[in-house]
C-alpha cells in the first residue's frame, strides 16, 4: 500500500498527501518514535523548508555490518545516506541502525540518481519502518525500499560566510 508513491497521486497530489497524513497519524504509538516524529513533522514535506529532502542530491550511501559474538558471527546491517539539500546550503543524513531488508533499484545510472522526488514512511506488519524513496531525472531513475528498526535524521547546515 502506497500513498504518495501510488500512481493515483498523478490525479491528485493534495489528496494523496492527505491520505498519507491520515495514515501516519494512525501510527502514533505504533511506529518507532524517531520515524514517527520525522514522518509526522510539518517541515519534512514542505518543499520550501531547507531540511526537506525533495530535490536533494545523493552524495553517499554506506551499507555496513557491525559484528558481535565470540567470532563476530552476529551481524547487524546498517545504512547511512548523505544528501546535499535542494538549496545547497546544507547536508542531511538518514541512518537506519538495524536494517531488516532493503532493495535499491536503479534503471539507468549513467547520469546518477538525479533528484530525490518523493518518499514515504510506512509500518510493516511486523512493526518495522518501511522507507520507500523515489528518485527522478528526465524519467523514473530509481526506487529504494529500506525496512529497518527505525530511521534517524540529522540536518547539517553549511556555515555562511566562510
GROMACS .gro file of C-alpha atoms in nm:
model
  162
    1UNK     CA    1   0.000   0.000   0.000
    2UNK     CA    2   0.144   0.335  -0.106
    3UNK     CA    3   0.009   0.684  -0.070
    4UNK     CA    4   0.241   0.947  -0.216
    5UNK     CA    5   0.421   0.694  -0.435
    6UNK     CA    6   0.100   0.545  -0.568
    7UNK     CA    7   0.027   0.606  -0.937
    8UNK     CA    8  -0.301   0.768  -0.826
    9UNK     CA    9  -0.106   1.069  -0.696
   10UNK     CA   10  -0.080   1.194  -1.054
   11UNK     CA   11  -0.452   1.267  -1.048
   12UNK     CA   12  -0.437   1.441  -0.712
   13UNK     CA   13  -0.116   1.514  -0.521
   14UNK     CA   14  -0.300   1.707  -0.250
   15UNK     CA   15  -0.540   1.415  -0.194
   16UNK     CA   16  -0.250   1.167  -0.188
   17UNK     CA   17  -0.071   1.372   0.079
   18UNK     CA   18  -0.394   1.398   0.275
   19UNK     CA   19  -0.441   1.020   0.276
   20UNK     CA   20  -0.077   0.980   0.377
   21UNK     CA   21  -0.104   1.229   0.665
   22UNK     CA   22  -0.411   1.042   0.798
   23UNK     CA   23  -0.227   0.711   0.772
   24UNK     CA   24   0.078   0.847   0.961
   25UNK     CA   25  -0.144   0.995   1.235
   26UNK     CA   26  -0.298   0.648   1.282
   27UNK     CA   27   0.050   0.510   1.361
   28UNK     CA   28   0.108   0.720   1.674
   29UNK     CA   29   0.233   0.481   1.943
   30UNK     CA   30   0.289   0.201   1.689
   31UNK     CA   31   0.574   0.340   1.478
   32UNK     CA   32   0.918   0.387   1.639
   33UNK     CA   33   0.933   0.741   1.786
   34UNK     CA   34   1.217   0.876   1.568
   35UNK     CA   35   1.049   0.764   1.246
   36UNK     CA   36   0.707   0.887   1.361
   37UNK     CA   37   0.843   1.231   1.457
   38UNK     CA   38   1.006   1.264   1.115
   39UNK     CA   39   0.709   1.137   0.912
   40UNK     CA   40   0.455   1.348   1.103
   41UNK     CA   41   0.658   1.671   1.113
   42UNK     CA   42   0.524   1.979   0.933
   43UNK     CA   43   0.859   2.066   0.772
   44UNK     CA   44   0.953   1.727   0.621
   45UNK     CA   45   0.720   1.755   0.319
   46UNK     CA   46   0.734   2.136   0.296
   47UNK     CA   47   0.933   2.191  -0.026
   48UNK     CA   48   1.018   2.543   0.090
   49UNK     CA   49   1.190   2.413   0.405
   50UNK     CA   50   1.561   2.364   0.351
   51UNK     CA   51   1.558   2.043   0.558
   52UNK     CA   52   1.305   1.878   0.325
   53UNK     CA   53   1.466   1.603   0.111
   54UNK     CA   54   1.261   1.683  -0.204
   55UNK     CA   55   1.502   1.765  -0.492
   56UNK     CA   56   1.809   1.675  -0.282
   57UNK     CA   57   2.107   1.506  -0.447
   58UNK     CA   58   2.270   1.188  -0.330
   59UNK     CA   59   2.624   1.236  -0.204
   60UNK     CA   60   2.686   0.896  -0.047
   61UNK     CA   61   2.523   0.576   0.065
   62UNK     CA   62   2.707   0.345   0.303
   63UNK     CA   63   2.598  -0.006   0.387
   64UNK     CA   64   2.785  -0.159   0.678
   65UNK     CA   65   2.776  -0.459   0.905
   66UNK     CA   66   2.880  -0.447   1.266
   67UNK     CA   67   2.979  -0.771   1.434
   68UNK     CA   68   2.944  -0.910   1.782
   69UNK     CA   69   2.968  -1.251   1.940
   70UNK     CA   70   3.274  -1.467   2.004
   71UNK     CA   71   3.364  -1.499   1.639
   72UNK     CA   72   3.188  -1.189   1.511
   73UNK     CA   73   2.913  -1.417   1.389
   74UNK     CA   74   2.627  -1.193   1.499
   75UNK     CA   75   2.589  -0.938   1.221
   76UNK     CA   76   2.380  -0.622   1.208
   77UNK     CA   77   2.336  -0.434   0.881
   78UNK     CA   78   2.300  -0.056   0.884
   79UNK     CA   79   2.259   0.203   0.609
   80UNK     CA   80   2.356   0.569   0.610
   81UNK     CA   81   2.251   0.808   0.332
   82UNK     CA   82   2.404   1.156   0.294
   83UNK     CA   83   2.237   1.411   0.065
   84UNK     CA   84   2.302   1.767  -0.045
   85UNK     CA   85   1.989   1.968   0.026
   86UNK     CA   86   1.790   2.118  -0.262
   87UNK     CA   87   1.903   2.470  -0.170
   88UNK     CA   88   2.270   2.359  -0.149
   89UNK     CA   89   2.300   2.518   0.195
   90UNK     CA   90   2.337   2.200   0.397
   91UNK     CA   91   2.358   1.826   0.407
   92UNK     CA   92   2.134   1.579   0.577
   93UNK     CA   93   2.174   1.219   0.675
   94UNK     CA   94   1.938   0.932   0.718
   95UNK     CA   95   2.065   0.650   0.937
   96UNK     CA   96   1.894   0.313   0.961
   97UNK     CA   97   2.066   0.149   1.260
   98UNK     CA   98   1.928  -0.204   1.214
   99UNK     CA   99   1.821  -0.292   0.862
  100UNK     CA  100   1.586  -0.586   0.819
  101UNK     CA  101   1.589  -0.585   0.438
  102UNK     CA  102   1.647  -0.343   0.154
  103UNK     CA  103   1.616  -0.313  -0.222
  104UNK     CA  104   1.794  -0.048  -0.426
  105UNK     CA  105   1.670  -0.045  -0.787
  106UNK     CA  106   1.832   0.181  -1.046
  107UNK     CA  107   1.700   0.192  -1.400
  108UNK     CA  108   1.980   0.400  -1.557
  109UNK     CA  109   2.284   0.504  -1.352
  110UNK     CA  110   2.461   0.689  -1.634
  111UNK     CA  111   2.351   1.033  -1.507
  112UNK     CA  112   2.330   0.946  -1.139
  113UNK     CA  113   2.021   0.938  -0.922
  114UNK     CA  114   1.931   1.298  -1.001
  115UNK     CA  115   1.664   1.440  -0.767
  116UNK     CA  116   1.504   1.280  -0.462
  117UNK     CA  117   1.145   1.306  -0.585
  118UNK     CA  118   0.910   1.170  -0.320
  119UNK     CA  119   0.933   0.933  -0.028
  120UNK     CA  120   0.707   0.790   0.233
  121UNK     CA  121   0.725   0.600   0.558
  122UNK     CA  122   0.500   0.307   0.633
  123UNK     CA  123   0.484   0.040   0.900
  124UNK     CA  124   0.530  -0.328   0.812
  125UNK     CA  125   0.304  -0.596   0.958
  126UNK     CA  126   0.584  -0.693   1.197
  127UNK     CA  127   0.628  -0.334   1.324
  128UNK     CA  128   0.931  -0.225   1.122
  129UNK     CA  129   0.969   0.107   0.944
  130UNK     CA  130   0.943   0.092   0.566
  131UNK     CA  131   1.104   0.390   0.394
  132UNK     CA  132   1.039   0.399   0.021
  133UNK     CA  133   1.221   0.658  -0.189
  134UNK     CA  134   1.159   0.757  -0.549
  135UNK     CA  135   1.441   0.926  -0.743
  136UNK     CA  136   1.387   1.110  -1.069
  137UNK     CA  137   1.563   1.273  -1.361
  138UNK     CA  138   1.400   1.302  -1.701
  139UNK     CA  139   1.203   0.986  -1.610
  140UNK     CA  140   1.198   0.745  -1.319
  141UNK     CA  141   1.561   0.680  -1.233
  142UNK     CA  142   1.550   0.471  -0.917
  143UNK     CA  143   1.337   0.337  -0.635
  144UNK     CA  144   1.471   0.232  -0.299
  145UNK     CA  145   1.291   0.042  -0.023
  146UNK     CA  146   1.459   0.016   0.317
  147UNK     CA  147   1.296  -0.179   0.601
  148UNK     CA  148   1.458  -0.109   0.937
  149UNK     CA  149   1.405  -0.095   1.311
  150UNK     CA  150   1.394   0.286   1.293
  151UNK     CA  151   1.529   0.581   1.098
  152UNK     CA  152   1.729   0.873   1.234
  153UNK     CA  153   1.762   1.208   1.058
  154UNK     CA  154   2.021   1.485   1.103
  155UNK     CA  155   2.047   1.821   0.928
  156UNK     CA  156   2.392   1.977   0.888
  157UNK     CA  157   2.367   2.339   0.768
  158UNK     CA  158   2.669   2.480   0.585
  159UNK     CA  159   2.832   2.772   0.759
  160UNK     CA  160   2.758   3.105   0.594
  161UNK     CA  161   3.039   3.345   0.509
  162UNK     CA  162   3.336   3.120   0.545
   0.00000   0.00000   0.00000
